[in-house]
């Protein structure tokens, strides 16, 4: 099969690779219908030499081609979405849909190492498929299904982790695809006002159309603007969806006393300069997480089907898998029009 | 009246100062019966030149001498304990016993600035006395009442903030007076095991007598030992009661995936080197706080009276106020026998 | 002043009564601008002989005419709304905005006994005015302010008590004014579907316009219809806003296993026939409550101001106070057009 | 194999029955080492004619003899404890250890119908054994393991459902085996005082030895005594472990405003006379449940192993299976010395 392979810094190619195999008796092989590029893929893309040979991609919707003998809930021919995060699949945490705290310590993202080939490919092996793949109801679109593989669960858990209470104010820092999902999920908790903080005009406009108040952070004015809009006090909940050291510190700086900062932007620093004085004197809570995808599906599917979460306009571009190189360059450039890019492996 | 005044680095003296005045129509004057030295006083003590002239102390039990016309719940002659933290006293947060998130932004500790004279003195003015002083029931001892002014509430909120659930494991880092209170309060949430991490043998022994498993952190082995004792996974909840950068990072390092780290050790760094990669990949929650004292009294008083929290052996030394200089030196030395020191202003 | 006085079964009259007096040094006198008739007033109205002489009304917006010497937050001339529920005003529960659990046991509704004259009058004495009256921000309309005195807080607490989680389904039984408020407040908790159950076509239509799915309960078909719409399982949360024995049993019958039933309809039975078998085998939670009004204002005011709760179309009729008799008859008839009735004491 | 079979009202016999068979490819056959009689067995025992032929028993510890091909976590020879409650075993609720809310609606207790033979027998078929049987760690005694099959989880969930907060007061009504477990589990939540309400002196004495204050309810004085001991206010949390209509009403009557009543006593009435007026005016929460056993094991096992829950003295009698008739009579008589009875099928 063909797959997107990392070849160097900012260099990917579509290569012929060995066919996807069953990852075990509890696994399945999925023929990919659509797959998307995620902001976290860019971390690998930027350091491609260090990860050369890795087959990328963790946002996959497709059709089951084969199932191992232990699989109970799926059959060949089923249209499924695949969790971008997998783990052992059999410990109590995995059974409860929470692979991030897998008791076997096996949490991993698809497409981030040689051990676990990614899904920007014509086919993909899915381990513990009863836990990490889900049959897609007919009334759910392919685009919606792709969003359920990572960024909508991530946005939801980011909002949940921010401990939003009805009538309180929220700030979402970073209105890329994940931030936009987080913004909508924040609405599920009944806040009074949501401030959408970004530097890209296009994103601020989109956030406003989803009911947020846009805050232009150009020139580092984001924190000041949020504080001004809240009488100097800050907001009770902040969702950080960028992952830079500076934006995480910004998030803490615009939290009100007693507030919660929920980080879903990828940040793998071991020495981020943390304002403990702020946290201590204002009783702040910081929560960071990679998302435990499967546990959110029972919540998000009914919301999508009831029309309570909008997904229109998220995918701004679709390219054939063969044009992956162009797709990555386009997505990486973050030029105004691009929000999220779909790849079509059938072309 | 006589009061303990900061005179320089590691230098305090007992000076004659102007009589305590009513801080306003809602305030009271309290004649001090006993007052204690707190670990946080040592922060000021060590930098005494910068804070020269500050009248120290925020742990006070005494008798009401005078009340302002708006005070409703206290009368002259009442034996009271005083919250070490005060604020406006009239906003919804203060009315609910939570001055740390005072909506007027007036949270402050007694005895930490020129504006708010401390309670290591013969008398003290207490602002918003209905909110920040509490009549002590007869069956509560003076020692217990002193503990309720700061360190027992701090320990309780530290345990509460650690999100301890029944059957889970807990680590308490630092078994000084605050850590010892936190250890006991952690027991209120039904953990299976509590690891008490310190380097002082005496403290470890005391922690063991309170039902914890002592972990000797000498040579930086604390984290390793906690991980080993938990099969490499770490504990669900950590209470940090030291306040050093290193011990806060230790606390994060011995938290299990999904865990919570609750910091009550004073740390006022603006750039603590924070292991965000750990927090992100393991879904950790960090909560830090100075304690909102008055809101805990309704919880802690019944527990003290029912004998569910032990306070014996906490105060290892008592000296007359006149010997404050010696008391600070003794407490600062942390030589083995000293845990906490009472001052008696009547002598 | 003139006031609405209960004279017999289904008989009220507007009588001259003694001027409103300060209920104490912490009280205030409010000149009433608008007051509304509440569904709970009808309970008294129907048994008017037993309560003859009671001055009715607990939904009041007006202007402060006089304040006692202990009142801090209000001044003569302030436009205020008054909590329909009052209590001692000084215990920790009252200070925290929760008079229903007043530690002095003094919770009472205005206008329900001789001891506490009601607000369907030209003026009203408000006890503990700092706690039970609130200055109304300029951008809040009089109609919105009247809703904040009782039925919007009641609806909010009903929704809160129903433990609604994102993505779950909800049923609201009874779409009168309180149910309509509950329906909107349920939306604050992110449910997927809300079923609005009533027998009045007009109310079902209005509920649908607020995003609910109407369920016609005519002929006792409500429970069956909710079960059918949920594949036989029922809904996770039910808000009961009628108060009849039968509708409370209906609420329990359409709750899914693990579900919560929140009763805000007034029911004062001491022997309601309760289906404990259902509750026991399905792990149901039942919560009932009269609303602790003041504690909700900090949540609801920002939501009203942000336009997240709609109040248009709730008040369908306004009459002068002098026409109270007609207003009660109209409201009691629940003929299709009537939802809620305002009284204007200035006319 | 031999099994205890219901033959009539208050009549059981040990009969030869067909060997236990695998209940399916996910099931296991367990050779029973010890089994106990539960208070809920007495409900069937008292109405034995209606349930004639049912094979009783749902508290089983034994050794795996055979496993179906889909079983992953158990092997023949494993010593296991079996959940008294089972369900489909494969829906998200069952996977998360919560069979009471099984999405297939298949929740059932072992040994309560012809369809699901019980475990007071030499061998037992366990459906979905990965979910409903657990390998017992070596340091857990057989008696402890038997308690984990039903009554300790029931007591724990009863305490959890009572929403006990540190420093609050609790009442436990009924100090039989389940109540005694609930009492100990209540201690996990840090209450100040626990009132143990019963009429049997022996049970009150035992409760006192577990840290409760005994309240003799003889002559219906239980509610009065609890109210007196709490200054007339009642307790914040009540655990009802009897199941009579009268004791459930008692439980509601001694709950303080804002309190929670958690019912774990079996009551299958469809028209229990419920004091809704109390619930409404005092904002009470009622929660009832049959226990979702498996979800509690991860909590309770570490607590047992850490010695935080005492199980000594619970089993007062042990008889051979062949003496089941005598054992039932003894247990049913509740004469003072009997608390809980073990049956030994190896004799």
mmCIF file of N, CA and C in Angstrom, chain D residues 32 64 72 130 148 178 190 206 257 261 272 297 320:
data_model
loop_
_atom_site.group_PDB
_atom_site.id
_atom_site.type_symbol
_atom_site.label_atom_id
_atom_site.label_comp_id
_atom_site.label_asym_id
_atom_site.label_seq_id
_atom_site.Cartn_x
_atom_site.Cartn_y
_atom_site.Cartn_z
ATOM 1 N N UNK D 32 -16.925 -24.071 43.898
ATOM 2 C CA UNK D 32 -17.131 -23.153 45.026
ATOM 3 C C UNK D 32 -16.370 -23.627 46.266
ATOM 4 N N UNK D 64 -11.385 -21.599 39.525
ATOM 5 C CA UNK D 64 -11.820 -21.755 38.141
ATOM 6 C C UNK D 64 -11.542 -23.185 37.685
ATOM 7 N N UNK D 72 -9.979 -13.984 28.832
ATOM 8 C CA UNK D 72 -8.577 -13.577 28.738
ATOM 9 C C UNK D 72 -7.860 -13.494 30.071
ATOM 10 N N UNK D 130 -14.522 -12.503 32.493
ATOM 11 C CA UNK D 130 -13.501 -11.446 32.589
ATOM 12 C C UNK D 130 -14.042 -10.232 33.350
ATOM 13 N N UNK D 148 -16.316 -9.260 49.309
ATOM 14 C CA UNK D 148 -16.195 -8.458 48.077
ATOM 15 C C UNK D 148 -17.193 -8.872 46.994
ATOM 16 N N UNK D 178 -24.562 -5.736 56.119
ATOM 17 C CA UNK D 178 -24.410 -4.661 55.130
ATOM 18 C C UNK D 178 -24.218 -3.313 55.822
ATOM 19 N N UNK D 190 -14.397 10.729 55.937
ATOM 20 C CA UNK D 190 -14.005 11.752 56.904
ATOM 21 C C UNK D 190 -15.102 12.420 57.702
ATOM 22 N N UNK D 206 -21.329 -3.716 68.561
ATOM 23 C CA UNK D 206 -20.336 -3.919 67.504
ATOM 24 C C UNK D 206 -20.082 -2.611 66.740
ATOM 25 N N UNK D 257 -31.437 19.702 56.482
ATOM 26 C CA UNK D 257 -31.661 20.428 55.226
ATOM 27 C C UNK D 257 -30.435 20.325 54.327
ATOM 28 N N UNK D 261 -29.991 10.985 51.463
ATOM 29 C CA UNK D 261 -30.358 9.682 52.010
ATOM 30 C C UNK D 261 -30.020 8.623 50.971
ATOM 31 N N UNK D 272 -44.411 3.175 48.212
ATOM 32 C CA UNK D 272 -43.923 3.573 49.530
ATOM 33 C C UNK D 272 -44.441 4.976 49.852
ATOM 34 N N UNK D 297 -14.117 -3.013 43.029
ATOM 35 C CA UNK D 297 -12.988 -3.835 43.467
ATOM 36 C C UNK D 297 -11.653 -3.093 43.476
ATOM 37 N N UNK D 320 -21.508 -26.673 57.008
ATOM 38 C CA UNK D 320 -21.344 -27.346 55.718
ATOM 39 C C UNK D 320 -22.553 -27.059 54.828
#
